[in-house]
PDB file of C-alpha atoms in Angstrom:
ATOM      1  CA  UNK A   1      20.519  -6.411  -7.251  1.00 77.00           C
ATOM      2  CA  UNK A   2      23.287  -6.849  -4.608  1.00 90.00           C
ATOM      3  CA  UNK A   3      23.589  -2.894  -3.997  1.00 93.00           C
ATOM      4  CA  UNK A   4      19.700  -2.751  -3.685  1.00 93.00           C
ATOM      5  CA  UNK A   5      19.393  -5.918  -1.429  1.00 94.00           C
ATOM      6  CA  UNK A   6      22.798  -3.960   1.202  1.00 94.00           C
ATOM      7  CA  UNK A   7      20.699  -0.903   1.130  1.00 95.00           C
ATOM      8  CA  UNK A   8      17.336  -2.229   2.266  1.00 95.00           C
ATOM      9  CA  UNK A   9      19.249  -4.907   4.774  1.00 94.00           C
ATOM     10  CA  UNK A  10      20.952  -1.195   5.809  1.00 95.00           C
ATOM     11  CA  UNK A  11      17.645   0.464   5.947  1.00 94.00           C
ATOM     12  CA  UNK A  12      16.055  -2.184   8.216  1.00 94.00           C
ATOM     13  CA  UNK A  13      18.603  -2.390  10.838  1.00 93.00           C
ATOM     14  CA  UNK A  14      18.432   1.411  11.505  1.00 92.00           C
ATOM     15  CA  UNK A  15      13.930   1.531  11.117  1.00 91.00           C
ATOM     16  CA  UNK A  16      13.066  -2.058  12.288  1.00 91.00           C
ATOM     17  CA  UNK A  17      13.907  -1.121  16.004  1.00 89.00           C
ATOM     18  CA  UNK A  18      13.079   2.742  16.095  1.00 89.00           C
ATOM     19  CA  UNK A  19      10.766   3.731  18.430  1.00 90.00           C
ATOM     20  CA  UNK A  20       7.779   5.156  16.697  1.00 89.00           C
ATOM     21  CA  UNK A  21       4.773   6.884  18.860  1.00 89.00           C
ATOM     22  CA  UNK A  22       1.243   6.916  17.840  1.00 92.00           C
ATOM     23  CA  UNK A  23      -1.915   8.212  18.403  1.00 94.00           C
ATOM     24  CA  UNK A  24      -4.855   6.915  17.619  1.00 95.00           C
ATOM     25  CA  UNK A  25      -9.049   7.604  18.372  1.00 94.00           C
ATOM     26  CA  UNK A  26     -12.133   6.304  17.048  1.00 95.00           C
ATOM     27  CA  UNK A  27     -14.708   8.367  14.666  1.00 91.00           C
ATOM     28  CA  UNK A  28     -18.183   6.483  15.006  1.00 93.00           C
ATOM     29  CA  UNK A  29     -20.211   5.930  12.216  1.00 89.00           C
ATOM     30  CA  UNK A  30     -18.069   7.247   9.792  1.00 88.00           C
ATOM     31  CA  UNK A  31     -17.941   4.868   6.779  1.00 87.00           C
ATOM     32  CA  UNK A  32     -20.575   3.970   4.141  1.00 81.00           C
ATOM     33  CA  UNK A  33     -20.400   1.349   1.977  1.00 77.00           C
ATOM     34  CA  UNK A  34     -21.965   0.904  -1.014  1.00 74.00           C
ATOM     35  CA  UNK A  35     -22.142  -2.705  -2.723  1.00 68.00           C
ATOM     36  CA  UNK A  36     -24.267  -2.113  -6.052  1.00 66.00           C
ATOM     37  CA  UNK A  37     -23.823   0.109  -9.396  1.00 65.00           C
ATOM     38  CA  UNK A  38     -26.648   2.366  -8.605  1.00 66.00           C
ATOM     39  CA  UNK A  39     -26.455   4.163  -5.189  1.00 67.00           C
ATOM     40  CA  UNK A  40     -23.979   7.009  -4.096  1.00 68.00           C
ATOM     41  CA  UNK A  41     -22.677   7.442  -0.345  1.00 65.00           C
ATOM     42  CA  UNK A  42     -23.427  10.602   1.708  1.00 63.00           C
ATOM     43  CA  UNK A  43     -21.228  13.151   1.407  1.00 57.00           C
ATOM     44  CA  UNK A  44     -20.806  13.558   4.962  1.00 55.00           C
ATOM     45  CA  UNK A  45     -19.176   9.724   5.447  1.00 60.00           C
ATOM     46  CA  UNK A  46     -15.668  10.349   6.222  1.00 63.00           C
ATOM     47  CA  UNK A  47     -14.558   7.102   4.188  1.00 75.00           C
ATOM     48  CA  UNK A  48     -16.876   6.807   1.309  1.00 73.00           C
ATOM     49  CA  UNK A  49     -16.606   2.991  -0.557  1.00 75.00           C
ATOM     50  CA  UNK A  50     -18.099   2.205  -3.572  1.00 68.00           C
ATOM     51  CA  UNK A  51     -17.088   1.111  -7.166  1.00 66.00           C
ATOM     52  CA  UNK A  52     -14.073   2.175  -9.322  1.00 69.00           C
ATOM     53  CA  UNK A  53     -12.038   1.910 -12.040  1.00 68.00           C
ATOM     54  CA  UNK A  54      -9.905  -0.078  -9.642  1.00 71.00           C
ATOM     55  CA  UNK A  55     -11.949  -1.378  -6.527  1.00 75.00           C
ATOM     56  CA  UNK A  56     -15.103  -4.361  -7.689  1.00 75.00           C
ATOM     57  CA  UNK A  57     -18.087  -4.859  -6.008  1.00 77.00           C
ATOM     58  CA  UNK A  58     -17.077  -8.119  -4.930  1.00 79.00           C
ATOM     59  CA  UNK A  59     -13.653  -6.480  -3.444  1.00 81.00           C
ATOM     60  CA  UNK A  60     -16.796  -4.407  -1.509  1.00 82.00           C
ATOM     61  CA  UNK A  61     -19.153  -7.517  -0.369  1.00 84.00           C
ATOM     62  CA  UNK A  62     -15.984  -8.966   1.379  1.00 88.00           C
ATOM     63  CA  UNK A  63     -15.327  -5.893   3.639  1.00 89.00           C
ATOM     64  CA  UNK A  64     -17.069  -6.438   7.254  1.00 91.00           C
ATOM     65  CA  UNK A  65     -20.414  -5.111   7.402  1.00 88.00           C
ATOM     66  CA  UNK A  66     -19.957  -4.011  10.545  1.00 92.00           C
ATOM     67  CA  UNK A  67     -16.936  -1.904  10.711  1.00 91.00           C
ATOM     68  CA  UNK A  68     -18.777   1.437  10.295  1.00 91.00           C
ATOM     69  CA  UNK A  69     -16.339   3.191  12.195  1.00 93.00           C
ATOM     70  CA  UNK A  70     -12.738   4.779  11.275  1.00 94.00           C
ATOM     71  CA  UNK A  71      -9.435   4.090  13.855  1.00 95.00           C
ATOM     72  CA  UNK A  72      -7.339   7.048  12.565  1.00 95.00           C
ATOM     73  CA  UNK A  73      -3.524   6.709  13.882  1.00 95.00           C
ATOM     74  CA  UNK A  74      -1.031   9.697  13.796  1.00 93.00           C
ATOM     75  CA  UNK A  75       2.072  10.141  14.566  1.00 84.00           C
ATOM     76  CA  UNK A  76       4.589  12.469  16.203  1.00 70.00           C
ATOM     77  CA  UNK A  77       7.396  12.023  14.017  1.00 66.00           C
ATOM     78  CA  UNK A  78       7.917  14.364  10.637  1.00 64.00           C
ATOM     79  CA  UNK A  79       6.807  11.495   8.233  1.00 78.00           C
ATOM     80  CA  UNK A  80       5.849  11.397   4.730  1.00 89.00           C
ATOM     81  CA  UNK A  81       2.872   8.919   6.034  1.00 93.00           C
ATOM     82  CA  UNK A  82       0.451  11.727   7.166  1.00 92.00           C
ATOM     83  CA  UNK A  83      -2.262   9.591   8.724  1.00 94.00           C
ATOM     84  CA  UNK A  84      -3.971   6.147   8.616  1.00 95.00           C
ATOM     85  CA  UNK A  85      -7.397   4.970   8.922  1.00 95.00           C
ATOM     86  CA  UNK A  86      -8.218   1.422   9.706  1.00 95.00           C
ATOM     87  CA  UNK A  87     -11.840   0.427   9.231  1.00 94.00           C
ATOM     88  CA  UNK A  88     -13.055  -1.456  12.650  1.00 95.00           C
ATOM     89  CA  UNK A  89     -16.009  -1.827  15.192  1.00 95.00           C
ATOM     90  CA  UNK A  90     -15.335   0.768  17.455  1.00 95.00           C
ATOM     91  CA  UNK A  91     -11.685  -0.267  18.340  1.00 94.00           C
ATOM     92  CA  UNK A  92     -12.048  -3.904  16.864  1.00 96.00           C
ATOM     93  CA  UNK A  93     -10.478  -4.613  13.645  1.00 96.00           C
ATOM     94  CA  UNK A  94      -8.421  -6.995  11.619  1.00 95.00           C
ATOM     95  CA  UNK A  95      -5.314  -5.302  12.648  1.00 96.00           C
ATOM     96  CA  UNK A  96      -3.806  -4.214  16.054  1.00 96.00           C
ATOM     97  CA  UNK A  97      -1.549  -1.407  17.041  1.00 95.00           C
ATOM     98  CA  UNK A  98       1.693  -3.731  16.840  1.00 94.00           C
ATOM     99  CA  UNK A  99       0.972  -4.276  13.559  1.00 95.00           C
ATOM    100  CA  UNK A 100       0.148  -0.712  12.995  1.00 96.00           C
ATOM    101  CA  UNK A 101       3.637   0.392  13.612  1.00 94.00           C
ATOM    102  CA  UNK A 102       5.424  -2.701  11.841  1.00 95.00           C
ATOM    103  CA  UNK A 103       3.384  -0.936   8.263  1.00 96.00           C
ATOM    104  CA  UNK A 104       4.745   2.263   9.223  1.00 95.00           C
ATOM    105  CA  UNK A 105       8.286   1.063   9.681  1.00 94.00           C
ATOM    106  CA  UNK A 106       7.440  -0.599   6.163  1.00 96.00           C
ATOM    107  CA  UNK A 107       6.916   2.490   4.670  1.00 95.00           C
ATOM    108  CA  UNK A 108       9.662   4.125   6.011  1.00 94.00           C
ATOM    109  CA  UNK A 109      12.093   1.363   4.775  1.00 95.00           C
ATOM    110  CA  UNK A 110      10.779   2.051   1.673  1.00 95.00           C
ATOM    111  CA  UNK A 111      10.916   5.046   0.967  1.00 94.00           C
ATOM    112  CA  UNK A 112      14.520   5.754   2.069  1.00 94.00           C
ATOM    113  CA  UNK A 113      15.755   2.545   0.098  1.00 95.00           C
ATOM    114  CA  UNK A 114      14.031   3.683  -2.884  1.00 93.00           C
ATOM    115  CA  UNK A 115      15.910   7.421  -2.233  1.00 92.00           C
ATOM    116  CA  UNK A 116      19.165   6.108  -1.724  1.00 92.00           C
ATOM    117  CA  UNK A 117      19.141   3.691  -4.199  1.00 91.00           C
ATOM    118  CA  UNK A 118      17.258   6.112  -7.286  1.00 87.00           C
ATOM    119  CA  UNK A 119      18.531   9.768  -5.846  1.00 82.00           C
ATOM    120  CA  UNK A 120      15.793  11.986  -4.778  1.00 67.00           C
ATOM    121  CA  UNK A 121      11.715  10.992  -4.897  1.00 65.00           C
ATOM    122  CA  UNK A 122       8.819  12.637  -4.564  1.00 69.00           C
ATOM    123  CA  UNK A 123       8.248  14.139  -0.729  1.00 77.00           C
ATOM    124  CA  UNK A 124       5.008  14.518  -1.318  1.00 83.00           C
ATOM    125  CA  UNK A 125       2.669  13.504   1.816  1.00 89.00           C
ATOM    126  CA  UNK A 126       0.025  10.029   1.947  1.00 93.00           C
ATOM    127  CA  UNK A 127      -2.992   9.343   3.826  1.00 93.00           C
ATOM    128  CA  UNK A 128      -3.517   5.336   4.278  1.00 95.00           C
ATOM    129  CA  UNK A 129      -6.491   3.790   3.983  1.00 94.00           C
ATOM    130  CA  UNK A 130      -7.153   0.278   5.333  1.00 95.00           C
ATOM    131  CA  UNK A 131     -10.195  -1.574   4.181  1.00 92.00           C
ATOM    132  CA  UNK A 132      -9.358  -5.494   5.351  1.00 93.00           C
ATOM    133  CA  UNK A 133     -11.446  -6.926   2.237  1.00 91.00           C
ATOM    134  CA  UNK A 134     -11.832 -10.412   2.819  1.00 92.00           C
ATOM    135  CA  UNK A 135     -12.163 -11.010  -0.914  1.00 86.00           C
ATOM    136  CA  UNK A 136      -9.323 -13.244  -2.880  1.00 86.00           C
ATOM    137  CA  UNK A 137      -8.046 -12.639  -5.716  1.00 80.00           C
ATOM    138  CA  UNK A 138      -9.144 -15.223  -8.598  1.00 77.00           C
ATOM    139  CA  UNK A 139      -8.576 -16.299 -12.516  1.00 77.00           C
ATOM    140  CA  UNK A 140     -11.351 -15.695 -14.060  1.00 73.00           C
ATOM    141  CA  UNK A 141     -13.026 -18.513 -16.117  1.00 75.00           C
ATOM    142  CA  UNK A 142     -12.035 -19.142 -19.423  1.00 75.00           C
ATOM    143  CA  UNK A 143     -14.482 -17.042 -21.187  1.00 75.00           C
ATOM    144  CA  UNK A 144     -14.496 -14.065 -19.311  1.00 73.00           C
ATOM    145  CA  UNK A 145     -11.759 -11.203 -19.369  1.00 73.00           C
ATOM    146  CA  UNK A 146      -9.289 -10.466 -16.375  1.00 71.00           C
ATOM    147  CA  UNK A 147     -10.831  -7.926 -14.359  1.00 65.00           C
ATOM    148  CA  UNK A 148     -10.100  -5.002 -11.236  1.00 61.00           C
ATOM    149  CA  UNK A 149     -11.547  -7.964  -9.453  1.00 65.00           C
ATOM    150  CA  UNK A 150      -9.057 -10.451  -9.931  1.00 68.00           C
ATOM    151  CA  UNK A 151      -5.740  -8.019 -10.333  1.00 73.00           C
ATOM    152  CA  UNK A 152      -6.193  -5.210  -8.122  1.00 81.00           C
ATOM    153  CA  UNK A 153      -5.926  -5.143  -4.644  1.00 87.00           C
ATOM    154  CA  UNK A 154      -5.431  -1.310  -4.046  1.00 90.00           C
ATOM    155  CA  UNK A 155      -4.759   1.962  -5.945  1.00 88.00           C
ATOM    156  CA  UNK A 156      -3.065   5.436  -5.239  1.00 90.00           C
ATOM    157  CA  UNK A 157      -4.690   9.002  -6.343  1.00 88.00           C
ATOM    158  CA  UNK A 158      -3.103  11.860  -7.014  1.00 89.00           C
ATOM    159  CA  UNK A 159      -5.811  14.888  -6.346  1.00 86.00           C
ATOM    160  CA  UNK A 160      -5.264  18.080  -8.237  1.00 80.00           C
ATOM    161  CA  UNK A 161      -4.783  20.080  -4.366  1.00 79.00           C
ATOM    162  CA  UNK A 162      -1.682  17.729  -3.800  1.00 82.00           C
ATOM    163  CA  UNK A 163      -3.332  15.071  -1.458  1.00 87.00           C
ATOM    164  CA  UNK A 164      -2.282  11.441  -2.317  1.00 91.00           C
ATOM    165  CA  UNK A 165      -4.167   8.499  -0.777  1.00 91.00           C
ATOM    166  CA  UNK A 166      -3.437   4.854  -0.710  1.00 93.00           C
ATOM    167  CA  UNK A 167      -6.415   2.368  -0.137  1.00 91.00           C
ATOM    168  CA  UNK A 168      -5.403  -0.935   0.510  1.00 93.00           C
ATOM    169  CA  UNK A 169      -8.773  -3.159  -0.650  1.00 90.00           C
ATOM    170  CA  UNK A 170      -7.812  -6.514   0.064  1.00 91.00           C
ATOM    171  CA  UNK A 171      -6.120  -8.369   3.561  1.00 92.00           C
ATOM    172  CA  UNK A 172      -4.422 -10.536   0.750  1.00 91.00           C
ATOM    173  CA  UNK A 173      -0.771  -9.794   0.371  1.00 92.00           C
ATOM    174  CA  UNK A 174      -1.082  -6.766   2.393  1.00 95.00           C
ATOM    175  CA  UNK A 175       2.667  -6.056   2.761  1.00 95.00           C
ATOM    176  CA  UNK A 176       3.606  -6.508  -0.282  1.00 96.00           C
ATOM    177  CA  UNK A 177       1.125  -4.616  -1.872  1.00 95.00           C
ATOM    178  CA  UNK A 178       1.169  -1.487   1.000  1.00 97.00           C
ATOM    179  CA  UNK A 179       5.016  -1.144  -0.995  1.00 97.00           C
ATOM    180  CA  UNK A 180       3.837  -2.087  -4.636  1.00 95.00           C
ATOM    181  CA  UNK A 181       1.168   1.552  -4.193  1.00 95.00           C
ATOM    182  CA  UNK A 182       4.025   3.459  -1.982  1.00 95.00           C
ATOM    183  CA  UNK A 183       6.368   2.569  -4.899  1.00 94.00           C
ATOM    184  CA  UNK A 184       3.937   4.814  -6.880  1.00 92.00           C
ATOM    185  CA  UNK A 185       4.089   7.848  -4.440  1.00 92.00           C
ATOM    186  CA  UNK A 186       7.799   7.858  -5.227  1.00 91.00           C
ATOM    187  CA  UNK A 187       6.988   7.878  -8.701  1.00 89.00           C
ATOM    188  CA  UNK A 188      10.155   6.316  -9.099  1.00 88.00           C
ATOM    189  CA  UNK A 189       8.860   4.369 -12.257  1.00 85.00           C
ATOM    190  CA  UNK A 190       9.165   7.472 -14.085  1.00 80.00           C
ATOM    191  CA  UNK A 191      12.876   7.718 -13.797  1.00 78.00           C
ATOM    192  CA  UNK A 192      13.247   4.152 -14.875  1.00 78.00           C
ATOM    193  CA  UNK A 193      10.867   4.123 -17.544  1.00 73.00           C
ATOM    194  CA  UNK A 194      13.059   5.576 -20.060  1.00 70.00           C
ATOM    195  CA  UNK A 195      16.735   3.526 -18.621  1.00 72.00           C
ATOM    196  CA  UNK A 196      13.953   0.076 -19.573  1.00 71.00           C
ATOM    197  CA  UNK A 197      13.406   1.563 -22.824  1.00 67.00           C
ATOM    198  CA  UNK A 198      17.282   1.989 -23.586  1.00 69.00           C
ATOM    199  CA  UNK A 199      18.799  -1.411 -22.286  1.00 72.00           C
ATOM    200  CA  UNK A 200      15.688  -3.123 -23.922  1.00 69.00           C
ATOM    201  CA  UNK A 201      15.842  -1.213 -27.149  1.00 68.00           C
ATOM    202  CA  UNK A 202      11.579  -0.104 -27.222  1.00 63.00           C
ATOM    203  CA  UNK A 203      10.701   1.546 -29.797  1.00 62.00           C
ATOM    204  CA  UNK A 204       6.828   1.283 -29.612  1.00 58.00           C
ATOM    205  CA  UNK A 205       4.668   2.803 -27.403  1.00 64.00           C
ATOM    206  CA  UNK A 206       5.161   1.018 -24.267  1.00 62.00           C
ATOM    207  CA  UNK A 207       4.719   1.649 -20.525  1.00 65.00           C
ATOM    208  CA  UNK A 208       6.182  -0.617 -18.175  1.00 76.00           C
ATOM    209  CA  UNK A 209       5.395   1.074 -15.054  1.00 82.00           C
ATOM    210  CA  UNK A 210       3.115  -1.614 -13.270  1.00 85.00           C
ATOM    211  CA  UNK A 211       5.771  -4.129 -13.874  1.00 85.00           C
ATOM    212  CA  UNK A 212       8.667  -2.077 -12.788  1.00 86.00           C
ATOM    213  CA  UNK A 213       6.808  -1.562  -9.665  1.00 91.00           C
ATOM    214  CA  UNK A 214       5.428  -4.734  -8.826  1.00 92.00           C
ATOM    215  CA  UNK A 215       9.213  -6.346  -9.991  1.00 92.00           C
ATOM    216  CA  UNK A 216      10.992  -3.731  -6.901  1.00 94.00           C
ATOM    217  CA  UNK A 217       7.583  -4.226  -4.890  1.00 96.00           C
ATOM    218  CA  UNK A 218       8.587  -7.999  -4.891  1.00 96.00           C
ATOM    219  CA  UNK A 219      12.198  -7.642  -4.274  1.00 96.00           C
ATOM    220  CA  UNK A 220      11.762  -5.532  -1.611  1.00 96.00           C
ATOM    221  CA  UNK A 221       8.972  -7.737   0.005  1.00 96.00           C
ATOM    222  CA  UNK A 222      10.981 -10.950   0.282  1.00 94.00           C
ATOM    223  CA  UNK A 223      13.961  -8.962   1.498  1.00 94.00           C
ATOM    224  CA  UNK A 224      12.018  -7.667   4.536  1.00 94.00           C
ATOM    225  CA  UNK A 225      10.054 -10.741   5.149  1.00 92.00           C
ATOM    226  CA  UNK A 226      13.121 -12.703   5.433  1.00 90.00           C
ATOM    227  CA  UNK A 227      14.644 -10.078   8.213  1.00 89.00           C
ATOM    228  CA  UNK A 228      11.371  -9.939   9.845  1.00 85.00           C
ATOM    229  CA  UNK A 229       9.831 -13.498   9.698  1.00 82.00           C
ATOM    230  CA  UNK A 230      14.045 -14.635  10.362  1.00 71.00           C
ATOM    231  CA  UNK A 231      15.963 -12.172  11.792  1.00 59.00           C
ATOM    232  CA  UNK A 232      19.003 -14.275  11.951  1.00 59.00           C
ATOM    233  CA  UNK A 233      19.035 -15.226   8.362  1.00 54.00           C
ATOM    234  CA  UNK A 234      19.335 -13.365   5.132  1.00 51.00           C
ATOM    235  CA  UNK A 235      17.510 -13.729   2.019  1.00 49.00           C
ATOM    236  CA  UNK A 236      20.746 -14.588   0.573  1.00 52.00           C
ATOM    237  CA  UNK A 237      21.045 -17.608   2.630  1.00 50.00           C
TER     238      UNK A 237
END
């Protein structure tokens, strides 16, 4: 992993210090949230939160009652990140604008380590969404099956027009998950899927894609937490 670790140390010393500009404003009352099995939002929410295959009702009951509104940020730079939205009380929420523009320099690092390292990904465009669940993830007890409630902690859709959008459910692990679901806009486990099945000799039906991801997601997570957390160290070290 040595050529993987040079290029994302390479990556973050151009990104980390770019200057990135953003804009941001605040849409009132535009989120619904919907904690039981039974009732659908309004259509005319512009974030609508309920159940899924991949976000649980308890992931629901720990986002903030009283974020109703939306801080969407965008950008002047030509980014694949189109736009995020932040869930907050008017312009209260769990993150601030510093931290704002250290995710988007995240995603950048990304994406161009995964390029240079893999040849060319997907250039599709991502909206963001960030819900700040509160919720932990948990083993279940003994006698009851692992769950979306105690794996998941966000998921990525690909809509037939072309939009993608991330929603990040959970606070937990935030970083490291944001790359785990931009991982999957690359779709860079596709071109590796096959290269696992060679070196490992697979025969049978298998799909490793969640644990190539999450395997690069947390190799590329400690990398940039040791830069950013100790600048004057390297993971290495």
């Amino acid at each position: 992993m040595d050529k993987f670790y040079n290029i994302i140390k390479d990556n973050y010393e151009k990104l980390i210090s770019k200057d990135i500009k953003i804009k941001s404003h605040v849409e009132k009352n535009s989120v619904e949230i919907i904690n039981n099995d039974t009732d659908k939002c309004n259509k005319t929410t512009r974030v609508c939160i309920d159940k899924g295959q991949f976000l649980s009702i308890d992931s629901i009951e720990g986002i903030n009652e009283e974020w109703k509104d939306v801080i969407t940020y965008s950008f002047d730079t030509n980014q694949q990140l189109n736009k995020i939205y932040l869930l907050s009380n008017d312009t209260k929420s769990f993150l601030n604008e510093g931290q704002i523009i250290l995710i988007i320099k995240i995603i950048n690092i990304t994406l161009n380590s995964i390029e240079k390292m893999f040849g060319d990904s997907s250039k599709n465009r991502f909206d963001l969404f960030l819900l700040g669940s509160e919720t932990k993830k948990l083993f279940p007890c003994k006698t009851h099956e692992i769950t979306s409630n105690n794996v998941n902690s966000a998921d990525t859709t690909f809509f037939g027009d072309g939009e993608i959008v991330i929603r990040i459910h959970r606070k937990e692990e935030l970083t490291k998950v944001l790359i785990h679901e931009v991982l999957h806009v690359t779709k860079v486990e596709n071109r590796l899927n096959e290269m696992f099945k060679n070196v490992f000799n697979v025969s049978v039906d298998l799909l490793p894609s969640e644990a190539i991801v999450e395997t690069l997601a947390t190799f590329i997570n400690c990398v940039l937490c040791s830069f950013i957390n100790k600048p004057e160290k390297s993971v290495k070290e």
